[in-house]
Amino acid sequence: MALTKKDVKRRYAGAIFGNMWSFVTPLLQIIVYWFVFGFVFNSGPVEGAPYALWFICGIVPWLFISEAISSSSNSFTEYSYLVKKVIFNVNILPLVKIFSSMFVHVCFMILVFVVALIMGYFPTVYTIQLIYYMFCSIMLLFAIGLIFSSIMVFFRDMNQLIGIFLMVGMWMTPIAWQASILKGYAWIENLNPFFYIIEGYRDSLLSRAWFFEHGEVTLYFWVFTGVLFVIGITIYNKLKPHFADVL
């Protein structure tokens, strides 16, 4: 947590507006996407909820996922002085970046609650499971962060590949569009672990459904995350002895 606090402070150190940029850039993204899909394409209510609220409930967790993956992937190279010279459990560095991104995410979730209240959607007992879905996000992102950050030390082009991965992930995940338009192929989205998290946010705030009502998808998510963890730990343990030499 001490490293997380320092990371949040140093992220925009030297910038005139400081950490305000952590909020301005995602907020502009939300506004642009909402304008394009809500007004240009004239998207109507989704599952009984106003499109604007439905969209915000999906884009806010995605922005957290995107930022956390990007920053955690650079954690070993950014904190190379810890990796090279200090006896330190460097495998927690991706987690530091994830918690740093979580700080901004929590602030945006407050915005989501404000928008929901304005539109007449009040917190219910289902809202408490947002804690569960945030935990799901952290575990999945930690597994991904271990894989990407370990490879990044040796393959710096990984940064560009991650950018492509996130761009494709944004449009392949039903954030601005409904999975139902896939009709008979909507089940494919259940294979997307990010879809599980984003739909979980919407279930907690709009649809009002418990996570255990989607038993098979929940089981798949945790098996998938567990497999990623095994892969991440294996790659990390294999490459860690060479980190100091390369960095």
CSV table of N, CA and C in Angstrom, one decimal, residues 150-238:
chain,number,residue,atom,x,y,z
A,150,SER,N,6.5,-9.8,-17.0
A,150,SER,CA,7.7,-10.7,-17.1
A,150,SER,C,8.2,-10.7,-18.6
A,151,ILE,N,7.3,-10.8,-19.5
A,151,ILE,CA,7.7,-10.8,-20.9
A,151,ILE,C,8.3,-9.5,-21.4
A,152,MET,N,7.7,-8.4,-20.8
A,152,MET,CA,8.1,-7.0,-21.2
A,152,MET,C,9.6,-6.8,-21.0
A,153,VAL,N,10.1,-7.4,-19.9
A,153,VAL,CA,11.5,-7.1,-19.6
A,153,VAL,C,12.4,-7.5,-20.8
A,154,PHE,N,12.0,-8.6,-21.5
A,154,PHE,CA,12.9,-9.1,-22.6
A,154,PHE,C,12.4,-8.7,-24.0
A,155,PHE,N,11.1,-8.3,-24.1
A,155,PHE,CA,10.5,-8.1,-25.4
A,155,PHE,C,9.7,-6.8,-25.3
A,156,ARG,N,10.4,-5.6,-25.5
A,156,ARG,CA,9.8,-4.3,-25.3
A,156,ARG,C,8.7,-4.0,-26.3
A,157,ASP,N,8.6,-4.7,-27.4
A,157,ASP,CA,7.6,-4.6,-28.4
A,157,ASP,C,6.2,-5.0,-27.8
A,158,MET,N,6.3,-5.7,-26.7
A,158,MET,CA,5.1,-6.1,-26.0
A,158,MET,C,4.1,-5.0,-25.7
A,159,ASN,N,4.7,-3.8,-25.5
A,159,ASN,CA,3.9,-2.6,-25.3
A,159,ASN,C,2.9,-2.3,-26.4
A,160,GLN,N,3.4,-2.4,-27.6
A,160,GLN,CA,2.6,-2.2,-28.8
A,160,GLN,C,1.5,-3.3,-29.0
A,161,LEU,N,1.9,-4.5,-28.7
A,161,LEU,CA,1.0,-5.6,-28.8
A,161,LEU,C,-0.2,-5.5,-27.7
A,162,ILE,N,0.2,-5.0,-26.6
A,162,ILE,CA,-0.8,-4.8,-25.5
A,162,ILE,C,-1.8,-3.7,-26.0
A,163,GLY,N,-1.3,-2.7,-26.6
A,163,GLY,CA,-2.2,-1.6,-27.1
A,163,GLY,C,-3.2,-2.2,-28.1
A,164,ILE,N,-2.7,-3.1,-29.0
A,164,ILE,CA,-3.6,-3.7,-30.0
A,164,ILE,C,-4.6,-4.6,-29.3
A,165,PHE,N,-4.1,-5.4,-28.3
A,165,PHE,CA,-4.9,-6.3,-27.5
A,165,PHE,C,-6.1,-5.6,-26.8
A,166,LEU,N,-5.8,-4.4,-26.2
A,166,LEU,CA,-6.8,-3.6,-25.5
A,166,LEU,C,-7.8,-3.0,-26.5
A,167,MET,N,-7.3,-2.6,-27.7
A,167,MET,CA,-8.2,-2.0,-28.7
A,167,MET,C,-9.2,-3.0,-29.2
A,168,VAL,N,-8.7,-4.2,-29.5
A,168,VAL,CA,-9.6,-5.3,-29.9
A,168,VAL,C,-10.5,-5.7,-28.8
A,169,GLY,N,-10.0,-5.8,-27.6
A,169,GLY,CA,-10.8,-6.2,-26.4
A,169,GLY,C,-11.9,-5.2,-26.2
A,170,MET,N,-11.7,-3.9,-26.4
A,170,MET,CA,-12.7,-2.9,-26.2
A,170,MET,C,-13.9,-3.2,-27.1
A,171,TRP,N,-13.6,-3.4,-28.4
A,171,TRP,CA,-14.7,-3.6,-29.3
A,171,TRP,C,-15.3,-5.0,-29.4
A,172,MET,N,-14.5,-6.0,-28.9
A,172,MET,CA,-15.0,-7.3,-28.9
A,172,MET,C,-15.9,-7.6,-27.6
A,173,THR,N,-15.8,-6.7,-26.7
A,173,THR,CA,-16.6,-6.9,-25.4
A,173,THR,C,-17.8,-6.0,-25.5
A,174,PRO,N,-19.0,-6.5,-25.2
A,174,PRO,CA,-20.2,-5.7,-25.3
A,174,PRO,C,-20.2,-4.6,-24.3
A,175,ILE,N,-19.5,-3.5,-24.6
A,175,ILE,CA,-19.5,-2.3,-23.7
A,175,ILE,C,-20.5,-1.2,-24.3
A,176,ALA,N,-20.3,-1.0,-25.6
A,176,ALA,CA,-21.2,0.0,-26.2
A,176,ALA,C,-22.3,-0.6,-27.0
A,177,TRP,N,-22.2,-1.9,-27.2
A,177,TRP,CA,-23.3,-2.7,-27.9
A,177,TRP,C,-23.7,-3.9,-27.1
A,178,GLN,N,-24.9,-4.4,-27.4
A,178,GLN,CA,-25.5,-5.5,-26.7
A,178,GLN,C,-25.0,-6.9,-27.2
A,179,ALA,N,-24.8,-7.8,-26.3
A,179,ALA,CA,-24.4,-9.2,-26.8
A,179,ALA,C,-25.5,-9.8,-27.5
A,180,SER,N,-26.7,-9.4,-27.2
A,180,SER,CA,-27.9,-10.1,-27.9
A,180,SER,C,-27.9,-9.9,-29.4
A,181,ILE,N,-27.2,-8.9,-29.9
A,181,ILE,CA,-27.2,-8.8,-31.4
A,181,ILE,C,-26.5,-9.9,-32.1
A,182,LEU,N,-25.7,-10.7,-31.3
A,182,LEU,CA,-25.0,-11.9,-31.9
A,182,LEU,C,-26.0,-13.0,-32.1
A,183,LYS,N,-27.2,-12.9,-31.5
A,183,LYS,CA,-28.2,-13.9,-31.6
A,183,LYS,C,-27.7,-15.3,-31.1
A,184,GLY,N,-27.6,-16.2,-32.0
A,184,GLY,CA,-27.3,-17.6,-31.6
A,184,GLY,C,-25.8,-17.8,-31.2
A,185,TYR,N,-25.0,-16.7,-31.4
A,185,TYR,CA,-23.6,-16.8,-31.1
A,185,TYR,C,-23.3,-16.0,-29.8
A,186,ALA,N,-24.3,-15.5,-29.1
A,186,ALA,CA,-24.1,-14.7,-27.9
A,186,ALA,C,-23.3,-15.5,-26.9
A,187,TRP,N,-23.4,-16.8,-26.9
A,187,TRP,CA,-22.6,-17.6,-25.9
A,187,TRP,C,-21.1,-17.4,-26.0
A,188,ILE,N,-20.7,-17.0,-27.1
A,188,ILE,CA,-19.2,-16.8,-27.3
A,188,ILE,C,-18.7,-15.8,-26.3
A,189,GLU,N,-19.5,-14.8,-26.0
A,189,GLU,CA,-19.1,-13.7,-25.1
A,189,GLU,C,-18.8,-14.2,-23.7
A,190,ASN,N,-19.5,-15.3,-23.4
A,190,ASN,CA,-19.3,-15.9,-22.0
A,190,ASN,C,-17.8,-16.4,-21.9
A,191,LEU,N,-17.2,-16.6,-23.0
A,191,LEU,CA,-15.8,-17.1,-23.0
A,191,LEU,C,-14.8,-15.9,-22.7
A,192,ASN,N,-15.3,-14.7,-22.8
A,192,ASN,CA,-14.5,-13.5,-22.6
A,192,ASN,C,-14.6,-13.1,-21.1
A,193,PRO,N,-13.5,-13.3,-20.3
A,193,PRO,CA,-13.5,-13.0,-18.9
A,193,PRO,C,-13.9,-11.5,-18.5
A,194,PHE,N,-13.5,-10.6,-19.5
A,194,PHE,CA,-13.9,-9.2,-19.2
A,194,PHE,C,-15.4,-9.0,-19.3
A,195,PHE,N,-16.0,-9.7,-20.1
A,195,PHE,CA,-17.5,-9.6,-20.2
A,195,PHE,C,-18.2,-10.0,-18.9
A,196,TYR,N,-17.6,-11.0,-18.3
A,196,TYR,CA,-18.1,-11.5,-17.0
A,196,TYR,C,-18.1,-10.4,-16.0
A,197,ILE,N,-17.0,-9.6,-15.9
A,197,ILE,CA,-16.8,-8.5,-15.0
A,197,ILE,C,-17.8,-7.4,-15.3
A,198,ILE,N,-17.8,-7.0,-16.6
A,198,ILE,CA,-18.6,-5.8,-17.0
A,198,ILE,C,-20.1,-6.1,-16.8
A,199,GLU,N,-20.5,-7.3,-17.1
A,199,GLU,CA,-21.9,-7.7,-16.9
A,199,GLU,C,-22.2,-7.8,-15.4
A,200,GLY,N,-21.2,-8.1,-14.6
A,200,GLY,CA,-21.4,-8.2,-13.2
A,200,GLY,C,-21.7,-6.8,-12.6
A,201,TYR,N,-21.0,-5.8,-13.1
A,201,TYR,CA,-21.2,-4.4,-12.7
A,201,TYR,C,-22.6,-4.0,-13.0
A,202,ARG,N,-23.1,-4.4,-14.2
A,202,ARG,CA,-24.4,-4.0,-14.7
A,202,ARG,C,-25.5,-4.8,-13.9
A,203,ASP,N,-25.2,-6.1,-13.5
A,203,ASP,CA,-26.1,-6.8,-12.7
A,203,ASP,C,-26.2,-6.2,-11.3
A,204,SER,N,-25.1,-5.7,-10.8
A,204,SER,CA,-25.1,-5.1,-9.5
A,204,SER,C,-25.9,-3.8,-9.4
A,205,LEU,N,-25.8,-3.0,-10.5
A,205,LEU,CA,-26.4,-1.7,-10.5
A,205,LEU,C,-27.7,-1.6,-11.2
A,206,LEU,N,-27.9,-2.4,-12.2
A,206,LEU,CA,-29.1,-2.3,-13.1
A,206,LEU,C,-30.0,-3.5,-13.1
A,207,SER,N,-29.4,-4.6,-13.5
A,207,SER,CA,-30.3,-5.8,-13.7
A,207,SER,C,-30.7,-6.5,-12.4
A,208,ARG,N,-29.9,-6.2,-11.4
A,208,ARG,CA,-30.2,-6.7,-10.0
A,208,ARG,C,-30.3,-8.3,-10.0
A,209,ALA,N,-29.1,-8.9,-10.3
A,209,ALA,CA,-29.0,-10.3,-10.2
A,209,ALA,C,-27.7,-10.7,-9.5
A,210,TRP,N,-27.8,-11.8,-8.8
A,210,TRP,CA,-26.6,-12.3,-8.0
A,210,TRP,C,-25.6,-13.0,-8.9
A,211,PHE,N,-24.4,-13.0,-8.6
A,211,PHE,CA,-23.3,-13.6,-9.4
A,211,PHE,C,-23.5,-15.1,-9.4
A,212,PHE,N,-24.1,-15.7,-8.3
A,212,PHE,CA,-24.2,-17.2,-8.3
A,212,PHE,C,-25.4,-17.6,-9.1
A,213,GLU,N,-26.2,-16.7,-9.6
A,213,GLU,CA,-27.2,-17.1,-10.6
A,213,GLU,C,-26.6,-17.5,-11.9
A,214,HIS,N,-25.4,-17.1,-12.2
A,214,HIS,CA,-24.7,-17.4,-13.4
A,214,HIS,C,-23.6,-18.4,-13.0
A,215,GLY,N,-24.0,-19.6,-12.5
A,215,GLY,CA,-23.1,-20.6,-11.9
A,215,GLY,C,-22.0,-21.0,-12.9
A,216,GLU,N,-22.4,-21.5,-14.1
A,216,GLU,CA,-21.5,-22.0,-15.0
A,216,GLU,C,-20.5,-21.0,-15.5
A,217,VAL,N,-20.9,-19.8,-15.7
A,217,VAL,CA,-20.0,-18.7,-16.2
A,217,VAL,C,-19.1,-18.3,-15.1
A,218,THR,N,-19.6,-18.3,-13.8
A,218,THR,CA,-18.7,-17.9,-12.7
A,218,THR,C,-17.6,-19.0,-12.5
A,219,LEU,N,-18.0,-20.3,-12.6
A,219,LEU,CA,-17.0,-21.4,-12.5
A,219,LEU,C,-16.0,-21.2,-13.6
A,220,TYR,N,-16.4,-21.0,-14.9
A,220,TYR,CA,-15.5,-20.8,-16.0
A,220,TYR,C,-14.5,-19.7,-15.7
A,221,PHE,N,-15.1,-18.5,-15.2
A,221,PHE,CA,-14.2,-17.4,-15.0
A,221,PHE,C,-13.1,-17.7,-14.0
A,222,TRP,N,-13.4,-18.4,-12.9
A,222,TRP,CA,-12.4,-18.7,-11.9
A,222,TRP,C,-11.4,-19.8,-12.4
A,223,VAL,N,-11.9,-20.7,-13.2
A,223,VAL,CA,-11.0,-21.7,-13.8
A,223,VAL,C,-10.0,-21.0,-14.7
A,224,PHE,N,-10.6,-20.1,-15.6
A,224,PHE,CA,-9.8,-19.4,-16.5
A,224,PHE,C,-8.7,-18.6,-15.8
A,225,THR,N,-9.1,-17.8,-14.8
A,225,THR,CA,-8.2,-17.0,-14.0
A,225,THR,C,-7.1,-17.8,-13.3
A,226,GLY,N,-7.5,-19.0,-12.8
A,226,GLY,CA,-6.6,-19.9,-12.2
A,226,GLY,C,-5.5,-20.4,-13.1
A,227,VAL,N,-6.0,-20.7,-14.3
A,227,VAL,CA,-5.0,-21.2,-15.4
A,227,VAL,C,-4.0,-20.1,-15.7
A,228,LEU,N,-4.6,-18.8,-15.9
A,228,LEU,CA,-3.7,-17.7,-16.1
A,228,LEU,C,-2.7,-17.5,-15.0
A,229,PHE,N,-3.1,-17.7,-13.8
A,229,PHE,CA,-2.2,-17.6,-12.7
A,229,PHE,C,-1.0,-18.6,-12.7
A,230,VAL,N,-1.4,-19.8,-13.1
A,230,VAL,CA,-0.4,-20.9,-13.2
A,230,VAL,C,0.6,-20.5,-14.3
A,231,ILE,N,0.1,-20.0,-15.4
A,231,ILE,CA,0.9,-19.6,-16.5
A,231,ILE,C,1.8,-18.4,-16.1
A,232,GLY,N,1.2,-17.4,-15.5
A,232,GLY,CA,1.9,-16.3,-15.0
A,232,GLY,C,3.0,-16.6,-14.1
A,233,ILE,N,2.8,-17.4,-13.1
A,233,ILE,CA,3.8,-17.8,-12.1
A,233,ILE,C,4.9,-18.6,-12.7
A,234,THR,N,4.5,-19.5,-13.6
A,234,THR,CA,5.5,-20.3,-14.3
A,234,THR,C,6.5,-19.4,-15.2
A,235,ILE,N,5.9,-18.5,-15.9
A,235,ILE,CA,6.7,-17.6,-16.7
A,235,ILE,C,7.6,-16.7,-15.8
A,236,TYR,N,7.0,-16.2,-14.8
A,236,TYR,CA,7.7,-15.3,-13.9
A,236,TYR,C,8.9,-16.0,-13.2
A,237,ASN,N,8.7,-17.2,-12.7
A,237,ASN,CA,9.7,-18.0,-12.0
A,237,ASN,C,10.9,-18.4,-13.0
A,238,LYS,N,10.5,-18.6,-14.3
A,238,LYS,CA,11.5,-19.0,-15.2
A,238,LYS,C,12.3,-17.8,-15.7
